mmCIF file of C-alpha atoms and ligand atoms in Angstrom:
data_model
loop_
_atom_site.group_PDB
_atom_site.id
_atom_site.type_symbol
_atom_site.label_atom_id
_atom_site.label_comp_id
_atom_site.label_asym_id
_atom_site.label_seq_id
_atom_site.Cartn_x
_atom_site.Cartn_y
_atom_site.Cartn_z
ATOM 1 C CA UNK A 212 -19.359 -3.065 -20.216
ATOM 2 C CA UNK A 213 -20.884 -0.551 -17.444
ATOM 3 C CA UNK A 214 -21.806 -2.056 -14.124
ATOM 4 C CA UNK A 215 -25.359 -0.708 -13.279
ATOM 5 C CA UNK A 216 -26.899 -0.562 -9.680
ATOM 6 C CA UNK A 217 -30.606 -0.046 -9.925
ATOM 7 C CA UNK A 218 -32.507 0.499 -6.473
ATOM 8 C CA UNK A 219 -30.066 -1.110 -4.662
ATOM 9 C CA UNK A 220 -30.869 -1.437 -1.234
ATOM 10 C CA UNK A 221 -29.294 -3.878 1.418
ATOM 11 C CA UNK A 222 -30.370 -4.973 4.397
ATOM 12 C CA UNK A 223 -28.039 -6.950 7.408
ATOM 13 C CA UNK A 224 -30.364 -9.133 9.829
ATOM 14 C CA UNK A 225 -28.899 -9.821 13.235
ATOM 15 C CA UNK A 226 -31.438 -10.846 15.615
ATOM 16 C CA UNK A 227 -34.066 -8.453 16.046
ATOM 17 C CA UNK A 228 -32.052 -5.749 14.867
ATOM 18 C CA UNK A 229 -31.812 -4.614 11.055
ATOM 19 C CA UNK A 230 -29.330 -2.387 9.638
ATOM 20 C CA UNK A 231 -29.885 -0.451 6.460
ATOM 21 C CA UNK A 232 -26.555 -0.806 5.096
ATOM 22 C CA UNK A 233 -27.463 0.621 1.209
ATOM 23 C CA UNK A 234 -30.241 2.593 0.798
ATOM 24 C CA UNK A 235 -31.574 2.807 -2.893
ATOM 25 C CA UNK A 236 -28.491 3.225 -4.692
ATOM 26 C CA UNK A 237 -28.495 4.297 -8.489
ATOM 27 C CA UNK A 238 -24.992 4.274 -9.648
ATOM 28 C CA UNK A 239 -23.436 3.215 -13.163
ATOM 29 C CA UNK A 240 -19.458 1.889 -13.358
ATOM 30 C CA UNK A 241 -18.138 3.044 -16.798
ATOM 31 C CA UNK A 242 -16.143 0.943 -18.947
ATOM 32 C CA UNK A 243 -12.374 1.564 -18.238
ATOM 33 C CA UNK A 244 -12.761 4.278 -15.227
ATOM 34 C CA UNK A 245 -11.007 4.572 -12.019
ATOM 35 C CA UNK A 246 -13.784 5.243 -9.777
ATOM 36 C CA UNK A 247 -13.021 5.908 -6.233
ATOM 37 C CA UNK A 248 -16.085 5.257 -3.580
ATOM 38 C CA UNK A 249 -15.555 7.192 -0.280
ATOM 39 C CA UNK A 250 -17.557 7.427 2.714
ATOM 40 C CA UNK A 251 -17.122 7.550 6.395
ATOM 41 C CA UNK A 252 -16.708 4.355 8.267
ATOM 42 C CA UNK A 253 -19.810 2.293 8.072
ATOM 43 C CA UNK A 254 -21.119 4.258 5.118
ATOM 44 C CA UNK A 255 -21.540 1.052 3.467
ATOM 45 C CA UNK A 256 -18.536 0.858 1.018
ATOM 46 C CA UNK A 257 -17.649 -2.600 1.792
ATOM 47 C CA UNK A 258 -21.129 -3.519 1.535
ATOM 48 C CA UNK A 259 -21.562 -1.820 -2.139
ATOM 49 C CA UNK A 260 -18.004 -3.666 -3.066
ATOM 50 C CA UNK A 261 -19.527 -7.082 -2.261
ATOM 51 C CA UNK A 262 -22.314 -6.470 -4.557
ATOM 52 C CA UNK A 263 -20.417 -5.879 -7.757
ATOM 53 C CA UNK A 264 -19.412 -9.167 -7.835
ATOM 54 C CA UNK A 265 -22.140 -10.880 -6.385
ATOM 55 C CA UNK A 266 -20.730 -11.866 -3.024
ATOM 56 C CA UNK A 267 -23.987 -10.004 -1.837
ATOM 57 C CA UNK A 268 -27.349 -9.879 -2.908
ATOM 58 C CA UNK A 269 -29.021 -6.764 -2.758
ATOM 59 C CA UNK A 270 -32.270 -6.817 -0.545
ATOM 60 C CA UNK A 271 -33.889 -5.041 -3.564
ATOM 61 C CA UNK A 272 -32.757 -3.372 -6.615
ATOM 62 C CA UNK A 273 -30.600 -5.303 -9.534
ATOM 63 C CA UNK A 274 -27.037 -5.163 -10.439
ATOM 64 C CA UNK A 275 -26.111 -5.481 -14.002
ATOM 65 C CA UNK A 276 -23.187 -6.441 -15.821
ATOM 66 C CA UNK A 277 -23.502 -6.125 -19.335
ATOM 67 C CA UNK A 278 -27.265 -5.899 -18.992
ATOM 68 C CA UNK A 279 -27.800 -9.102 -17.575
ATOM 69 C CA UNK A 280 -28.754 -9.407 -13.703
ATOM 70 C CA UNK A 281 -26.092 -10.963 -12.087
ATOM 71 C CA UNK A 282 -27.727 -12.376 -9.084
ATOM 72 C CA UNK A 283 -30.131 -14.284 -11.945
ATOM 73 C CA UNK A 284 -30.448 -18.127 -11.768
ATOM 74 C CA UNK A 285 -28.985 -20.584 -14.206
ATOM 75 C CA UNK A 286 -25.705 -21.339 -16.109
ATOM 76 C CA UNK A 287 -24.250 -17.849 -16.760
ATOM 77 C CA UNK A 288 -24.003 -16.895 -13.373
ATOM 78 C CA UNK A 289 -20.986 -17.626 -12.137
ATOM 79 C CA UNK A 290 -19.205 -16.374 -15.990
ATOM 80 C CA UNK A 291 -20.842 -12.819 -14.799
ATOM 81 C CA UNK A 292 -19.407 -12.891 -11.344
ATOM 82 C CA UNK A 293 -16.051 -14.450 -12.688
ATOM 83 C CA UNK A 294 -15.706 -10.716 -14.869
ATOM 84 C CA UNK A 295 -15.439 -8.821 -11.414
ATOM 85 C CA UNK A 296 -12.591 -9.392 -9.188
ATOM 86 C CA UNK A 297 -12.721 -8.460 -5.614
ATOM 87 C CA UNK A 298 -10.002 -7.609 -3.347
ATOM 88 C CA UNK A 299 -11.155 -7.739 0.042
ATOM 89 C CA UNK A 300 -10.126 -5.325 3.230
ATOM 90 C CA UNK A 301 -6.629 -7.236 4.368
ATOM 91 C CA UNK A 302 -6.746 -9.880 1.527
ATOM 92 C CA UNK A 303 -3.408 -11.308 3.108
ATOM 93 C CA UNK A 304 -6.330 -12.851 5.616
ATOM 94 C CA UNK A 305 -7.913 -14.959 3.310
ATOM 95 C CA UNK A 306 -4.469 -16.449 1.841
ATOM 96 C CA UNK A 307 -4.389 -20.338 2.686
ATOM 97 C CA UNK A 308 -2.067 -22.337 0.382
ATOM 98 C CA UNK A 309 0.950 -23.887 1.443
ATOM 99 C CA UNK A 310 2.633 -21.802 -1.270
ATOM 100 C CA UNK A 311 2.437 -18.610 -3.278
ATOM 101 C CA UNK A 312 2.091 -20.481 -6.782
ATOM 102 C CA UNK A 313 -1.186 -22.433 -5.117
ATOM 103 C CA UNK A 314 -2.543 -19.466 -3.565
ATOM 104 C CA UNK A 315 -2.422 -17.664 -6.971
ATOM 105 C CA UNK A 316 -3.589 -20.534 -8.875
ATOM 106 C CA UNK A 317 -6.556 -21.415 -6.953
ATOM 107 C CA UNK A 318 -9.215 -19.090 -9.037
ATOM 108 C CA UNK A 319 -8.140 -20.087 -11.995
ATOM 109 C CA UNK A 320 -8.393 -23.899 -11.350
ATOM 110 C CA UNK A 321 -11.747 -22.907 -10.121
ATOM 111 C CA UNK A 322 -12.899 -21.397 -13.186
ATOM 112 C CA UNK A 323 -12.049 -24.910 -14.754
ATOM 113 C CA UNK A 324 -9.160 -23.647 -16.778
ATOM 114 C CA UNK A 325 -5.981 -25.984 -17.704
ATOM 115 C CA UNK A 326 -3.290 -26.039 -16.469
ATOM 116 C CA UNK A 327 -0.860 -24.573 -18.904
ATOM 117 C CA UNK A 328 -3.743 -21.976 -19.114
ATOM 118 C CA UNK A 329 -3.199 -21.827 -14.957
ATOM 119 C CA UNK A 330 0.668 -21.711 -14.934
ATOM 120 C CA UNK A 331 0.447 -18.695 -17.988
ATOM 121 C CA UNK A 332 -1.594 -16.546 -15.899
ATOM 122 C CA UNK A 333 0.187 -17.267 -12.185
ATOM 123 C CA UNK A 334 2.718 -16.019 -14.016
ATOM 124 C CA UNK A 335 0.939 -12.807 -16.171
ATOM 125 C CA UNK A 336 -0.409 -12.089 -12.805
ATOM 126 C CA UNK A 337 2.856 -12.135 -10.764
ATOM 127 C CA UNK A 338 5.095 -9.895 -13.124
ATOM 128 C CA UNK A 339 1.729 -7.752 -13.266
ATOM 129 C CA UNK A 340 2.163 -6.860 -9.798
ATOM 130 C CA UNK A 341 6.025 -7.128 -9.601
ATOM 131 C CA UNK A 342 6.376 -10.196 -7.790
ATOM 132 C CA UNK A 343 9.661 -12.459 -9.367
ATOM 133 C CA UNK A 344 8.303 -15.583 -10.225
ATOM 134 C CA UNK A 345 11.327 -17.395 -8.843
ATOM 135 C CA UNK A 346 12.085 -15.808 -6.064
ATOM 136 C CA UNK A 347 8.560 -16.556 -4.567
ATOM 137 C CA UNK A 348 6.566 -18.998 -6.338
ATOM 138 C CA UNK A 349 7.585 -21.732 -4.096
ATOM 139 C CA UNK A 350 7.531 -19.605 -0.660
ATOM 140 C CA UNK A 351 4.466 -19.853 1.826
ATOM 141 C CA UNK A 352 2.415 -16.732 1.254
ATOM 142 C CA UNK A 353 2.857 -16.655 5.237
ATOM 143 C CA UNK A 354 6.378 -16.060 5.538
ATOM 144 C CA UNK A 355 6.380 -12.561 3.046
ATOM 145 C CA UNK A 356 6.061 -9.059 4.042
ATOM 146 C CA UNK A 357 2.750 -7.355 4.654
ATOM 147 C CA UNK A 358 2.857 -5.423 0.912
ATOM 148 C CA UNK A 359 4.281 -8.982 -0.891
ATOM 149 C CA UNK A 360 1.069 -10.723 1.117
ATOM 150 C CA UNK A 361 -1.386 -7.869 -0.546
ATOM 151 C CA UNK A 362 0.539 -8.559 -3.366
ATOM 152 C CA UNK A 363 0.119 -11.687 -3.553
ATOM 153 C CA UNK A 364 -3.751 -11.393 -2.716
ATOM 154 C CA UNK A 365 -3.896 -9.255 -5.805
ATOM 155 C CA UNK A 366 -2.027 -11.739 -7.497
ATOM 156 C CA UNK A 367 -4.540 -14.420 -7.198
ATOM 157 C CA UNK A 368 -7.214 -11.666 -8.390
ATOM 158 C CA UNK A 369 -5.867 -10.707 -11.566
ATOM 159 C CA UNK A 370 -5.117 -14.171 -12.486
ATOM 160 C CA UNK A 371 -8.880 -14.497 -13.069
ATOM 161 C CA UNK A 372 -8.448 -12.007 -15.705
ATOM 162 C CA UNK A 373 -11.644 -9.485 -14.365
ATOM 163 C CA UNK A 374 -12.919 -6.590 -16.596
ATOM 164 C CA UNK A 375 -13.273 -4.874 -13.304
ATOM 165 C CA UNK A 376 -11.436 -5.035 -10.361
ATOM 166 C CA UNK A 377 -12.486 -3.985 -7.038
ATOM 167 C CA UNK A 378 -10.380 -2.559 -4.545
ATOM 168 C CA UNK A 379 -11.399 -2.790 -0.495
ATOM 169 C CA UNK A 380 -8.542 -0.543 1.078
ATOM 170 C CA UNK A 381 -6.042 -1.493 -0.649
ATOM 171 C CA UNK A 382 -2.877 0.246 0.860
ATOM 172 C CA UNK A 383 -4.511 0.481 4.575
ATOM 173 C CA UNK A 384 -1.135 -0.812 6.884
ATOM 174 C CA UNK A 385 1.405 -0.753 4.009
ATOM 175 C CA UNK A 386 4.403 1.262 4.463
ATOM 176 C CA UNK A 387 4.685 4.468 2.145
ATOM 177 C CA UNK A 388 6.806 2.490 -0.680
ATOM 178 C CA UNK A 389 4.738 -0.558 -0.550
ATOM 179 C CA UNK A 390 1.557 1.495 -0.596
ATOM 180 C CA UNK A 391 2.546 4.055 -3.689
ATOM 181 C CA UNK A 392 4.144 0.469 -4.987
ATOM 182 C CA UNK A 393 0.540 -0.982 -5.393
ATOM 183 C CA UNK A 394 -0.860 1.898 -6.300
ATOM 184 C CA UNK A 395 1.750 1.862 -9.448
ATOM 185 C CA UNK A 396 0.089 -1.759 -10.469
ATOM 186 C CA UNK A 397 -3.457 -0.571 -9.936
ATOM 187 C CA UNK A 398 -3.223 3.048 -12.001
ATOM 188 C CA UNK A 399 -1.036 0.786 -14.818
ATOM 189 C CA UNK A 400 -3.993 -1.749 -14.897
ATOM 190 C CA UNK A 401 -6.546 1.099 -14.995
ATOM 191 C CA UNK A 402 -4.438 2.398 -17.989
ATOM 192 C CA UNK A 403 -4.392 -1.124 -20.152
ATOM 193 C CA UNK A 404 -8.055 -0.913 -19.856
ATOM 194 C CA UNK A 405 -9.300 -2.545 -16.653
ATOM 195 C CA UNK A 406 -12.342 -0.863 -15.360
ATOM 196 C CA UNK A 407 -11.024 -0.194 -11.491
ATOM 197 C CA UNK A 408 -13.257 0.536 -8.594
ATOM 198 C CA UNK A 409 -10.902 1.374 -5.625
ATOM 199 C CA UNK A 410 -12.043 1.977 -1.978
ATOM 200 C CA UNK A 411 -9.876 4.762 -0.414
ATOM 201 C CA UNK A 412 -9.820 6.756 2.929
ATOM 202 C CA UNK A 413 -6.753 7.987 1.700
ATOM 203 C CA UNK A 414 -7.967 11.008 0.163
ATOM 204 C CA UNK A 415 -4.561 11.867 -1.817
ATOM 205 C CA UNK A 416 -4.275 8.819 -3.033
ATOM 206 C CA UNK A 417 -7.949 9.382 -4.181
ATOM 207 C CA UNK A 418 -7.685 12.801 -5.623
ATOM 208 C CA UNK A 419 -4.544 11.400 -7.643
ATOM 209 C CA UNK A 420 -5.999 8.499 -9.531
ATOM 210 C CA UNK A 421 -9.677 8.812 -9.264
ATOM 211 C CA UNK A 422 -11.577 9.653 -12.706
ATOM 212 C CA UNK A 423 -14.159 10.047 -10.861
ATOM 213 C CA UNK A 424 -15.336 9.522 -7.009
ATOM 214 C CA UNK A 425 -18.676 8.849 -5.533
ATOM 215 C CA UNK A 426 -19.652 9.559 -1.898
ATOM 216 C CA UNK A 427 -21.599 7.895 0.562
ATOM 217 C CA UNK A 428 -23.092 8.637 3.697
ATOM 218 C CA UNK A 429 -25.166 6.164 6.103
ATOM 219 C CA UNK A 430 -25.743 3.710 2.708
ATOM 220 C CA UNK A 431 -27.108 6.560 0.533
ATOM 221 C CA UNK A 432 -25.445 7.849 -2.812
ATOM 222 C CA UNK A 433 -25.072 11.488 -2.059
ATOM 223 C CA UNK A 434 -22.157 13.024 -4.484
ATOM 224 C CA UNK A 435 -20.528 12.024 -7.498
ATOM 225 C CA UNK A 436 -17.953 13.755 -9.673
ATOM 226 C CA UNK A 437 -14.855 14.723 -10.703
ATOM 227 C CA UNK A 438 -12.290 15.057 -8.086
ATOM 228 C CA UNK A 439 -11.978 18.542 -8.585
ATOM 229 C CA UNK A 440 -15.769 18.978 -8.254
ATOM 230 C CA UNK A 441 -16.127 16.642 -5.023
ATOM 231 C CA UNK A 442 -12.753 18.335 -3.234
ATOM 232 C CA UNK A 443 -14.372 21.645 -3.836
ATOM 233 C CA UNK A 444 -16.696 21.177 -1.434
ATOM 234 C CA UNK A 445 -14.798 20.984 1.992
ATOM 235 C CA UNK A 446 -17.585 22.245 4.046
ATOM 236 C CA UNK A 447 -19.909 18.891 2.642
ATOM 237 C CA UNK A 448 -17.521 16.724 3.112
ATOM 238 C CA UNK A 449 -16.345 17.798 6.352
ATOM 239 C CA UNK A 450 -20.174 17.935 7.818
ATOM 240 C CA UNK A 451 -19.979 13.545 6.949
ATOM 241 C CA UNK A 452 -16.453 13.731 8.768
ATOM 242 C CA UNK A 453 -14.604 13.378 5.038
ATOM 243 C CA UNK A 454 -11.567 15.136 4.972
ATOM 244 C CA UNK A 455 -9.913 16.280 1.736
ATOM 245 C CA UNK A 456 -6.381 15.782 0.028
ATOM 246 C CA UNK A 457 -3.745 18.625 1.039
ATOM 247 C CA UNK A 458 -3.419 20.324 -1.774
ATOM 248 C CA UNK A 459 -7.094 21.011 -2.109
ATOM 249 C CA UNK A 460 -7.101 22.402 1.514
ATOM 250 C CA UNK A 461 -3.660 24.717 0.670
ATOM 251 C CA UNK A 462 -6.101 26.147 -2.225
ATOM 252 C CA UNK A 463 -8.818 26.610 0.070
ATOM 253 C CA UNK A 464 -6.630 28.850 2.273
ATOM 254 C CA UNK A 465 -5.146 30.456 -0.302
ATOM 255 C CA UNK A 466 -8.599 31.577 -1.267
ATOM 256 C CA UNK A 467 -9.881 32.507 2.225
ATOM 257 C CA UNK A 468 -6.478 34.932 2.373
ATOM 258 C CA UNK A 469 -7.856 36.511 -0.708
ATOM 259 C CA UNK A 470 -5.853 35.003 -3.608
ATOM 260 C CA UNK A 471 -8.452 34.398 -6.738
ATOM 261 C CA UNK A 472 -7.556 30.542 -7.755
ATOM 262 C CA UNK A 473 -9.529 30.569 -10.572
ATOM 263 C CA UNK A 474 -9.410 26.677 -11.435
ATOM 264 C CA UNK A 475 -7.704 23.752 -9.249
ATOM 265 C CA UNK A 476 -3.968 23.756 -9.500
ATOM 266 C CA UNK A 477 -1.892 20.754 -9.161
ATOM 267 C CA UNK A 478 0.902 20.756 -6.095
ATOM 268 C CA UNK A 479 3.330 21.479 -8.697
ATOM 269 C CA UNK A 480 1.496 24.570 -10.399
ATOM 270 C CA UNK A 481 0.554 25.855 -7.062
ATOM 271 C CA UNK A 482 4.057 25.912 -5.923
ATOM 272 C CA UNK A 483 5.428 27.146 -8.861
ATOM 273 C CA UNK A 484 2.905 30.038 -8.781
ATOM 274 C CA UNK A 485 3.561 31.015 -5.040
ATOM 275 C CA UNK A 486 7.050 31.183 -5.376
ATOM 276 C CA UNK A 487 7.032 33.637 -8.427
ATOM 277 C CA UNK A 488 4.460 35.843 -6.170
ATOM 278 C CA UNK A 489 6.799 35.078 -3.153
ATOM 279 C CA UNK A 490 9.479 36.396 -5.617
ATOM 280 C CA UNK A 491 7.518 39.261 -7.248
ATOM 281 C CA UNK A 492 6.446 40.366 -4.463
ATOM 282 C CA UNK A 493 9.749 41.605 -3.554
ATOM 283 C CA UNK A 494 11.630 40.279 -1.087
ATOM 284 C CA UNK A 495 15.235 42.000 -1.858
ATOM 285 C CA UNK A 496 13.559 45.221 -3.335
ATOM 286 C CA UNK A 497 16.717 46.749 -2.284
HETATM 287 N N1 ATP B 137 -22.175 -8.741 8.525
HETATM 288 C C1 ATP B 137 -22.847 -7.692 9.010
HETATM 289 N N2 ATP B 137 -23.892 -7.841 9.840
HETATM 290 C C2 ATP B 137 -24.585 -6.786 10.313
HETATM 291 N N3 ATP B 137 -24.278 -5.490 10.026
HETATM 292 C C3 ATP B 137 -23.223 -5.278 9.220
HETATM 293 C C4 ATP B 137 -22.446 -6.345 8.673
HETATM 294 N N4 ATP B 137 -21.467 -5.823 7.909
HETATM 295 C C5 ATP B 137 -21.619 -4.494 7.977
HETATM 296 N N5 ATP B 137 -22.666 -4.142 8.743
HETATM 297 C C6 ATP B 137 -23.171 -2.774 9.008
HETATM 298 O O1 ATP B 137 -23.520 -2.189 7.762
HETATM 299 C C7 ATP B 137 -23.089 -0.834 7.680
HETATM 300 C C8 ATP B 137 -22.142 -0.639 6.528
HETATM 301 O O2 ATP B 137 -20.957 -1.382 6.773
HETATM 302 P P1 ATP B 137 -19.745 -1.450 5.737
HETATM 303 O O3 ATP B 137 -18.792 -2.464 6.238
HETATM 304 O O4 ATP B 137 -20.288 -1.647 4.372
HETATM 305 O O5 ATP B 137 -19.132 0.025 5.874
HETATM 306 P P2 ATP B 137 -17.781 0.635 5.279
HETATM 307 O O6 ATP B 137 -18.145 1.902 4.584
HETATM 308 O O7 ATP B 137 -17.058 -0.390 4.472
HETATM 309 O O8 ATP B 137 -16.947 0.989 6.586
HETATM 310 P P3 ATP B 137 -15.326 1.018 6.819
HETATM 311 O O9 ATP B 137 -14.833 2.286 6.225
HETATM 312 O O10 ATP B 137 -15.217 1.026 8.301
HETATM 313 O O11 ATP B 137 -14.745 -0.213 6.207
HETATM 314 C C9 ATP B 137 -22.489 -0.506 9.058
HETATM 315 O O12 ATP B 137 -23.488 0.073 9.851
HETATM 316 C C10 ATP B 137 -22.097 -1.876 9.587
HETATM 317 O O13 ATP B 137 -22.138 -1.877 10.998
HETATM 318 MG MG1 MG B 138 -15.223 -1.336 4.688
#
């Protein structure tokens, strides 16, 4: 069930002004891939996120889900938009229930569902993301930590049961464990066949879990590939202010002092190969 963006462009209105915040994207979203979309700030990743699921309507173009328009009038509207879940940049901001159990179950009563259906998938959707039902079903989603809040937010997401789930920044302001802890829910997700679109400036993170990664600069498409074929490319990404993960920029030394990497090595392979040369190369010749 692809995702396809055909000619999407989007415009913001404020006043007099107008902002060309996408700019004639062409892009499809492949059934069961992690894609990662990076960009410099303002490059209109938020914007493209809010389209997926219809939150935005494109100023031209079409978004498809399953071949049918999603921004289309009539009854199956809101089925189409109920397939994509969004997560939005600091979700724990748009938590509002007096507890956790309400905040989570507030998309599914929404999609009209009963509620034995509700209470199966508050729970589904807790243990999905490691929460313990009793410990915090009953808590107000304002008194947890910062990664139980995103947690939470995520929570309420999944809950809906998407066939893709979008990903705004998920780990930006989350503490190392809490951050490779959500991370750990999103890549098992990916793996049990949700289709994941995650928005990352964390370009580790990215390089890690990304099947694939598309780029963009001031609203326009301009690279998509493998990770190993968009981290190649420092001196692109660098020229739109895009940094890349460290173990791509180790092999890009390496390289400039004359060592002939051949393909992309993992951390692990690289080390392992430097310290045999390190070795080889004789340090105790005596
Ligand atoms: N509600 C809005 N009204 C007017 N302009 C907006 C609005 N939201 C975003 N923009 C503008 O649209 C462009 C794209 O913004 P967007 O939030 O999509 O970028 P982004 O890639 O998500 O950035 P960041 O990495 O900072 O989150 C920017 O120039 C931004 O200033
Ligand atoms: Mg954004």
């Amino acid at each position: 069930m692809p995702i396809v963006l055909e000619q999407v462009s989007h415009h913001y209105r404020s006043g007099p002004q107008t902002t060309i915040a996408l700019d004639n994207i062409n892009m499809t979203i492949k059934d069961g891939e992690l894609l990662a979309l990076i960009g410099h700030t303002g490059s209109g990743k938020s914007t493209l996120a809010q389209h997926l699921n219809g939150l935005l309507e494109p100023s031209s173009g079409r978004v498809l889900l399953d071949g049918e328009d999603i921004n289309q009038k009539g009854a199956s509207r809101r089925a189409l938009r109920f397939k994509v879940g969004l997560v939005f940049q600091y979700p724990e901001h748009q938590l509002f229930e007096e507890t956790v159990y309400k905040d989570i179950a507030f998309g599914p009563k929404n999609m009209g569902l009963k509620d034995e259906e509700i209470d199966l998938r508050v729970k589904n959707a807790m243990a999905q993301v490691g929460l313990v039902f009793d410990e915090i079903q009953g808590r107000s989603p304002f008194e947890l930590s910062g990664g139980q809040m995103r947690r939470v937010a995520l929570a309420g997401v999944l809950a809906m049961q998407p066939r893709v789930l979008v990903l705004d920044e998920p780990t930006a302001g989350l503490d190392p464990s809490a951050r490779d802890f959500l991370l750990g829910d999103i890549q098992r997700l990916n793996r049990a066949g949700t289709t994941v679109v995650l928005i990352s400036h964390a370009m580790d993170d990215v390089a890690r879990l990304a099947t694939r990664v598309a780029v963009l600069e001031k609203g326009r498409l301009v690279m998509e590939g493998t990770p190993v074929d968009i981290f190649t490319q420092q001196e692109k990404l660098s020229s739109m202010g895009l940094d890349i993960p460290e173990n791509f920029k180790l092999a890009a030394e390496l390289r400039k002092a004359g060592l002939n990497l051949d393909k992309h090595y993992q951390t692990q392979e690289l080390a392992d190969a430097l310290a045999e040369a390190i070795k080889g190369g004789g340090g105790d010749a005596a």
